[in-house]
CSV table of C-alpha atoms (C1' of nucleotides) in Angstrom, one decimal:
chain,number,residue,atom,x,y,z
Q,1,MET,CA,108.9,-120.4,-0.8
Q,2,SER,CA,110.0,-117.4,1.0
Q,3,ASN,CA,107.7,-114.6,1.9
Q,4,LYS,CA,109.8,-111.5,2.2
Q,5,LYS,CA,108.6,-108.0,2.8
Q,6,LEU,CA,105.0,-107.3,2.1
Q,7,THR,CA,103.6,-110.4,3.7
Q,8,ASP,CA,105.8,-110.5,6.7
Q,9,GLY,CA,105.6,-107.5,8.9
Q,10,LEU,CA,101.9,-106.6,9.1
Q,11,PRO,CA,101.3,-103.0,10.1
Q,12,SER,CA,101.2,-102.1,13.7
Q,13,ARG,CA,98.9,-99.4,15.0
Q,14,ARG,CA,100.1,-95.9,14.7
Q,15,SER,CA,98.0,-94.9,17.7
Q,16,ALA,CA,95.1,-95.9,19.9
Q,17,CYS,CA,92.6,-94.0,17.7
Q,18,PRO,CA,90.1,-96.3,16.2
Q,19,ILE,CA,90.1,-94.3,12.9
Q,20,ALA,CA,93.8,-94.6,12.6
Q,21,ALA,CA,93.7,-98.3,13.5
Q,22,ALA,CA,91.1,-98.9,10.7
Q,23,LEU,CA,93.3,-97.0,8.2
Q,24,ASP,CA,96.3,-99.0,9.3
Q,25,LEU,CA,94.4,-102.1,7.9
Q,26,VAL,CA,92.6,-100.8,4.9
Q,27,GLY,CA,93.9,-97.2,4.4
Q,28,ASP,CA,96.0,-98.0,1.4
Q,29,LYS,CA,95.4,-97.4,-2.2
Q,30,TRP,CA,93.7,-100.6,-3.1
Q,31,SER,CA,92.2,-102.5,-0.1
Q,32,LEU,CA,88.9,-100.7,0.0
Q,33,LEU,CA,88.4,-101.1,-3.7
Q,34,LEU,CA,88.8,-104.8,-3.3
Q,35,ILE,CA,86.2,-104.8,-0.6
Q,36,ARG,CA,84.0,-102.9,-3.0
Q,37,ASP,CA,84.6,-105.4,-5.8
Q,38,ILE,CA,83.7,-108.4,-3.6
Q,39,GLY,CA,80.9,-106.8,-1.6
Q,40,LEU,CA,79.2,-104.5,-4.1
Q,41,PHE,CA,80.2,-105.8,-7.5
Q,42,GLU,CA,80.0,-109.5,-7.0
Q,43,ARG,CA,83.6,-110.0,-8.1
Q,44,HIS,CA,85.2,-113.0,-6.3
Q,45,ARG,CA,88.0,-114.4,-8.4
Q,46,ASN,CA,91.5,-113.3,-9.2
Q,47,LYS,CA,90.5,-112.7,-12.8
Q,48,ASP,CA,87.4,-110.7,-11.9
Q,49,PHE,CA,89.5,-108.3,-9.9
Q,50,GLN,CA,91.9,-107.9,-12.8
Q,51,ASN,CA,88.9,-107.0,-15.0
Q,52,ALA,CA,87.9,-104.2,-12.7
Q,53,ALA,CA,88.0,-100.7,-14.1
Q,54,GLU,CA,91.1,-99.8,-12.2
Q,55,THR,CA,93.6,-102.4,-13.3
Q,56,MET,CA,95.4,-103.1,-10.0
Q,57,PRO,CA,98.9,-104.6,-10.4
Q,58,SER,CA,98.8,-108.4,-9.9
Q,59,ASN,CA,101.4,-108.5,-7.2
Q,60,ILE,CA,99.6,-105.9,-5.2
Q,61,LEU,CA,96.3,-107.7,-5.8
Q,62,ALA,CA,97.9,-111.0,-4.5
Q,63,ASP,CA,99.3,-109.2,-1.5
Q,64,ARG,CA,96.1,-107.5,-0.5
Q,65,LEU,CA,94.1,-110.6,-0.8
Q,66,LYS,CA,96.6,-112.4,1.4
Q,67,ARG,CA,96.7,-109.6,4.0
Q,68,MET,CA,93.0,-109.0,4.2
Q,69,THR,CA,92.5,-112.8,4.5
Q,70,ALA,CA,95.0,-112.8,7.3
Q,71,TYR,CA,93.2,-109.9,9.0
Q,72,GLY,CA,89.9,-111.8,8.8
Q,73,LEU,CA,88.2,-109.4,6.4
Q,74,LEU,CA,88.2,-112.0,3.6
Q,75,GLU,CA,87.7,-115.7,3.4
Q,76,LYS,CA,89.4,-117.8,0.7
Q,77,ARG,CA,87.3,-120.6,-0.7
Q,78,ARG,CA,88.4,-123.4,-3.1
Q,79,TYR,CA,85.6,-123.7,-5.6
Q,80,GLU,CA,87.2,-126.3,-7.7
Q,81,GLU,CA,89.5,-129.1,-6.6
Q,82,ARG,CA,91.4,-130.6,-9.4
Q,83,PRO,CA,92.7,-127.6,-11.1
Q,84,PRO,CA,92.8,-125.8,-7.8
Q,85,ARG,CA,90.8,-122.6,-8.1
Q,86,TYR,CA,89.8,-120.1,-5.5
Q,87,GLU,CA,87.4,-117.3,-4.7
Q,88,TYR,CA,87.2,-114.7,-2.1
Q,89,HIS,CA,84.3,-113.7,0.0
Q,90,LEU,CA,83.7,-111.1,2.7
Q,91,THR,CA,83.6,-112.3,6.3
Q,92,ARG,CA,81.2,-110.6,8.7
Q,93,GLN,CA,83.9,-108.1,9.6
Q,94,GLY,CA,84.6,-107.4,6.0
Q,95,ARG,CA,80.9,-107.0,5.2
Q,96,GLU,CA,80.5,-104.5,8.0
Q,97,LEU,CA,82.9,-102.2,6.1
Q,98,LEU,CA,80.3,-101.7,3.4
Q,99,PRO,CA,78.5,-98.9,5.2
Q,100,VAL,CA,81.8,-97.0,5.1
Q,101,LEU,CA,82.0,-97.5,1.4
Q,102,ARG,CA,78.4,-96.4,0.9
Q,103,GLU,CA,79.1,-93.2,2.9
Q,104,LEU,CA,82.2,-92.6,0.7
Q,105,ALA,CA,80.2,-93.2,-2.5
Q,106,SER,CA,77.4,-90.9,-1.2
Q,107,TRP,CA,79.9,-88.2,-0.4
Q,108,SER,CA,81.5,-88.6,-3.8
Q,109,GLU,CA,78.2,-88.3,-5.6
Q,110,ARG,CA,77.2,-85.2,-3.7
Q,111,ASN,CA,80.6,-83.5,-3.8
Q,112,LEU,CA,82.7,-84.9,-6.5
Q,113,VAL,CA,80.6,-85.4,-9.6
Q,114,GLY,CA,82.5,-83.7,-12.3
Q,115,VAL,CA,85.1,-82.3,-9.9
Q,116,LYS,CA,87.8,-80.7,-12.0
Q,117,ILE,CA,91.1,-81.7,-10.5
Q,118,PRO,CA,93.4,-78.6,-10.7
Q,119,ARG,CA,96.6,-79.0,-12.5
Q,120,ARG,CA,99.0,-76.8,-10.6
Q,121,VAL,CA,98.4,-75.2,-7.3
Q,122,LYS,CA,100.1,-72.6,-5.2
Q,123,ALA,CA,97.8,-72.8,-2.2
Q,124,ARG,CA,98.5,-69.4,-0.7
Q,125,ALA,CA,96.6,-67.9,2.2
Q,126,GLY,CA,93.6,-65.6,2.2
Q,127,GLY,CA,90.4,-67.6,2.5
Q,128,THR,CA,88.1,-67.7,-0.4
Q,129,GLY,CA,85.2,-68.0,2.0
Q,130,SER,CA,84.1,-71.4,0.8
Q,131,ASP,CA,81.9,-71.8,3.9
K,1,MET,CA,109.9,-70.7,-4.5
K,2,SER,CA,109.7,-73.8,-6.6
K,3,ASN,CA,107.1,-76.4,-6.0
K,4,LYS,CA,108.4,-79.6,-7.4
K,5,LYS,CA,106.8,-83.0,-7.1
K,6,LEU,CA,104.2,-83.5,-4.4
K,7,THR,CA,102.3,-80.3,-5.0
K,8,ASP,CA,102.4,-80.3,-8.8
K,9,GLY,CA,100.6,-83.3,-10.4
K,10,LEU,CA,97.4,-83.7,-8.5
K,11,PRO,CA,95.9,-87.2,-8.8
K,12,SER,CA,93.7,-88.0,-11.7
K,13,ARG,CA,90.8,-90.4,-11.3
K,14,ARG,CA,91.6,-94.1,-11.7
K,15,SER,CA,88.0,-94.8,-12.9
K,16,ALA,CA,84.5,-93.4,-13.0
K,17,CYS,CA,83.6,-95.2,-9.8
K,18,PRO,CA,82.7,-92.7,-7.1
K,19,ILE,CA,84.4,-94.8,-4.4
K,20,ALA,CA,87.6,-94.8,-6.4
K,21,ALA,CA,87.3,-91.1,-7.0
K,22,ALA,CA,87.0,-90.3,-3.3
K,23,LEU,CA,89.9,-92.5,-2.5
K,24,ASP,CA,92.0,-90.7,-5.2
K,25,LEU,CA,91.5,-87.6,-3.1
K,26,VAL,CA,91.7,-88.8,0.5
K,27,GLY,CA,92.7,-92.5,0.2
K,28,ASP,CA,96.2,-92.1,1.3
K,29,LYS,CA,97.8,-92.7,4.7
K,30,TRP,CA,97.3,-89.3,6.3
K,31,SER,CA,94.5,-87.2,4.7
K,32,LEU,CA,91.6,-88.6,6.6
K,33,LEU,CA,93.5,-88.3,9.9
K,34,LEU,CA,93.9,-84.6,9.2
K,35,ILE,CA,90.2,-84.3,8.5
K,36,ARG,CA,89.7,-86.1,11.8
K,37,ASP,CA,92.1,-83.7,13.6
K,38,ILE,CA,90.3,-80.7,12.3
K,39,GLY,CA,86.7,-81.9,12.4
K,40,LEU,CA,86.6,-84.1,15.4
K,41,PHE,CA,89.6,-83.0,17.6
K,42,GLU,CA,89.5,-79.2,17.2
K,43,ARG,CA,93.0,-79.1,15.9
K,44,HIS,CA,93.5,-76.3,13.4
K,45,ARG,CA,97.1,-75.2,13.4
K,46,ASN,CA,100.3,-76.7,12.1
K,47,LYS,CA,101.6,-77.2,15.6
K,48,ASP,CA,98.4,-78.9,16.8
K,49,PHE,CA,98.7,-81.4,14.0
K,50,GLN,CA,102.3,-82.1,14.9
K,51,ASN,CA,101.1,-82.8,18.5
K,52,ALA,CA,98.7,-85.5,17.3
K,53,ALA,CA,99.2,-89.0,18.5
K,54,GLU,CA,100.5,-90.1,15.1
K,55,THR,CA,103.4,-87.8,14.5
K,56,MET,CA,103.0,-87.2,10.8
K,57,PRO,CA,106.2,-86.0,9.0
K,58,SER,CA,106.1,-82.2,8.5
K,59,ASN,CA,106.7,-82.3,4.8
K,60,ILE,CA,103.8,-84.7,4.3
K,61,LEU,CA,101.7,-82.6,6.6
K,62,ALA,CA,102.4,-79.4,4.6
K,63,ASP,CA,101.7,-81.2,1.4
K,64,ARG,CA,98.4,-82.6,2.5
K,65,LEU,CA,97.2,-79.3,3.9
K,66,LYS,CA,98.1,-77.7,0.5
K,67,ARG,CA,96.4,-80.5,-1.5
K,68,MET,CA,93.2,-80.6,0.5
K,69,THR,CA,93.0,-76.9,0.4
K,70,ALA,CA,93.4,-77.0,-3.3
K,71,TYR,CA,90.6,-79.7,-3.5
K,72,GLY,CA,88.3,-77.5,-1.5
K,73,LEU,CA,88.1,-79.8,1.5
K,74,LEU,CA,90.0,-77.3,3.7
K,75,GLU,CA,90.1,-73.6,4.0
K,76,LYS,CA,93.2,-71.7,5.1
K,77,ARG,CA,92.7,-68.7,7.4
K,78,ARG,CA,95.1,-66.1,8.6
K,79,TYR,CA,94.4,-65.7,12.3
K,80,GLU,CA,97.2,-63.3,12.9
K,81,GLU,CA,98.6,-60.6,10.6
K,82,ARG,CA,102.0,-59.4,11.7
K,83,PRO,CA,103.7,-62.5,12.4
K,84,PRO,CA,101.7,-64.3,9.7
K,85,ARG,CA,100.0,-67.3,11.3
K,86,TYR,CA,97.4,-69.6,9.8
K,87,GLU,CA,94.8,-72.1,10.7
K,88,TYR,CA,92.8,-74.7,8.8
K,89,HIS,CA,89.1,-75.3,8.8
K,90,LEU,CA,86.8,-77.8,7.1
K,91,THR,CA,84.8,-76.5,4.2
K,92,ARG,CA,81.3,-77.9,3.7
K,93,GLN,CA,82.7,-80.6,1.5
K,94,GLY,CA,85.3,-81.5,4.1
K,95,ARG,CA,82.8,-81.5,6.9
K,96,GLU,CA,80.6,-83.9,4.9
K,97,LEU,CA,83.4,-86.4,5.1
K,98,LEU,CA,82.9,-86.7,8.9
K,99,PRO,CA,80.1,-89.4,8.5
K,100,VAL,CA,82.6,-91.5,6.7
K,101,LEU,CA,85.0,-91.2,9.6
K,102,ARG,CA,82.2,-92.0,12.1
K,103,GLU,CA,81.4,-95.1,10.2
K,104,LEU,CA,85.1,-96.1,10.2
K,105,ALA,CA,85.4,-95.4,13.9
K,106,SER,CA,82.3,-97.4,14.6
K,107,TRP,CA,83.5,-100.3,12.5
K,108,SER,CA,86.8,-100.2,14.3
K,109,GLU,CA,85.3,-100.2,17.7
K,110,ARG,CA,83.0,-103.1,16.8
K,111,ASN,CA,85.6,-105.2,15.0
K,112,LEU,CA,89.1,-104.0,15.9
K,113,VAL,CA,89.2,-103.4,19.6
K,114,GLY,CA,92.2,-105.3,20.8
K,115,VAL,CA,92.7,-106.9,17.4
K,116,LYS,CA,96.0,-108.8,17.6
K,117,ILE,CA,97.9,-108.1,14.4
K,118,PRO,CA,99.5,-111.4,13.4
K,119,ARG,CA,103.2,-111.5,12.9
K,120,ARG,CA,103.8,-113.8,10.1
K,121,VAL,CA,101.2,-115.1,7.7
K,122,LYS,CA,101.1,-117.8,5.1
K,123,ALA,CA,97.5,-117.4,4.0
K,124,ARG,CA,96.9,-120.8,2.4
K,125,ALA,CA,93.5,-122.0,1.2
K,126,GLY,CA,90.9,-124.0,3.0
K,127,GLY,CA,88.4,-121.7,4.6
K,128,THR,CA,88.2,-121.5,8.4
K,129,GLY,CA,84.5,-120.9,8.1
K,130,SER,CA,84.7,-117.5,9.7
K,131,ASP,CA,81.1,-116.7,8.7
G,1,DC,C1',102.1,-137.6,-24.7
G,2,DA,C1',103.9,-133.0,-26.3
G,3,DT,C1',101.5,-128.5,-27.0
G,4,DT,C1',98.5,-124.9,-25.9
G,5,DG,C1',95.5,-122.6,-22.6
G,6,DT,C1',94.1,-120.7,-18.2
G,7,DA,C1',93.7,-119.2,-13.2
G,8,DA,C1',96.2,-117.8,-9.7
G,9,DC,C1',99.9,-116.3,-8.3
G,10,DT,C1',105.5,-115.0,-7.9
G,11,DT,C1',109.8,-112.6,-9.0
G,12,DG,C1',112.9,-108.8,-10.3
G,13,DC,C1',113.6,-104.4,-11.1
G,14,DA,C1',112.2,-99.4,-11.8
G,15,DA,C1',109.4,-95.5,-10.2
G,16,DA,C1',106.8,-93.1,-6.9
G,17,DA,C1',105.6,-91.9,-2.3
G,18,DA,C1',106.6,-91.6,2.5
G,19,DG,C1',109.8,-90.7,6.3
G,20,DC,C1',113.7,-88.3,8.7
G,21,DA,C1',116.5,-84.5,10.0
G,22,DA,C1',118.1,-80.2,9.2
G,23,DG,C1',117.4,-75.7,7.2
G,24,DT,C1',114.7,-71.5,6.0
G,25,DT,C1',111.5,-67.4,6.6
G,26,DA,C1',109.1,-63.8,8.9
G,27,DA,C1',108.4,-61.6,12.5
G,28,DA,C1',108.3,-60.7,18.1
G,29,DG,C1',110.7,-59.8,22.2
G,30,DG,C1',114.6,-59.0,24.8
P,1,DC,C1',121.9,-58.0,17.4
P,2,DC,C1',120.4,-62.6,19.4
P,3,DT,C1',117.1,-65.9,20.5
P,4,DT,C1',112.5,-67.9,19.9
P,5,DT,C1',108.4,-69.6,17.4
P,6,DA,C1',105.1,-71.1,13.8
P,7,DA,C1',104.9,-72.6,9.5
P,8,DC,C1',106.8,-74.5,6.3
P,9,DT,C1',111.0,-76.3,2.7
P,10,DT,C1',114.9,-79.1,1.1
P,11,DG,C1',117.9,-83.1,0.5
P,12,DC,C1',118.4,-87.6,1.1
P,13,DT,C1',117.1,-92.5,2.6
P,14,DT,C1',113.7,-96.1,3.0
P,15,DT,C1',109.4,-98.2,1.9
P,16,DT,C1',105.6,-99.0,-1.2
P,17,DT,C1',103.7,-99.3,-5.6
P,18,DG,C1',103.8,-100.5,-10.5
P,19,DC,C1',105.1,-103.0,-14.6
P,20,DA,C1',106.4,-107.0,-17.2
P,21,DA,C1',107.7,-111.4,-17.4
P,22,DG,C1',107.9,-116.0,-15.3
P,23,DT,C1',106.0,-120.0,-12.7
P,24,DT,C1',102.7,-123.8,-11.2
P,25,DA,C1',99.0,-127.0,-11.6
P,26,DC,C1',96.2,-128.9,-14.1
P,27,DA,C1',92.6,-129.7,-18.5
P,28,DA,C1',91.9,-130.1,-23.2
P,29,DT,C1',93.4,-130.7,-27.7
P,30,DG,C1',95.7,-133.2,-31.4
DNA sequence: CATTGTAACTTGCAAAAAGCAAGTTAAAGG
DNA sequence: CCTTTAACTTGCTTTTTGCAAGTTACAATG
């Protein structure tokens, strides 16, 4: 009955930079994975999202669906009336984010396959000449 | 002398999905903006980053530079010896993220120019047919 | 017609990350 | 010595995320 924090103040732009503006909308931990689920993995329903490999918390899931619907990236459709059930689809704007995801995936496959995440880092100077 | 939290446990992959893996590395609020600063805006030094339009907190900045250097996305170079001064450059891996940023910027320019962020949202069902 | 089941959320509280301001370090220059 | 500057670091507050349990609207079962 009372939306409080997460759904109230939607983010304002940090700057005029288009990259920053895009990240203000979808630059959090989960939004782009939801776009991936819907646009690339044919997942459309609440339960489908919960069955994704990443197990996103249900409150965050609900919030992101709401936010991205409000932004116009997603569209919420009732697919069943009498027990009211819903599914989410990408709008044109949402669909046009897929090339970003494909670039990310491509980068990941080229550069990250089997990347070993270091445990403890000191990050001191003195370039290793990785160029 | 004692790194504590932010620099210690580097993120582990949420899943085997390459998109998720990429976002585990750079899917936070600031990392991609730093890649942008270095790769697109010719900013390389601590102070340059602080002069960016977005005013990132200095502790977060330090942490992200350290993390991304540890990941192999950035390279730290000493450009002056006797007062020790450093600058950061993209490695090949870091540079190959730029197409992702270009896609993001392109999406933003096509879909977000002058987007009015709504103030308060209820996000109820009943599609508006935005497709 | 009470009981169980299920999708789609919502709520409360704890944990983690981000943000802010002030402090530190290593030197140069006066 | 005293001030200045780049490049961080530290302590503390605020915001976001995560977890677990609860709620709502029905359908189906017995």
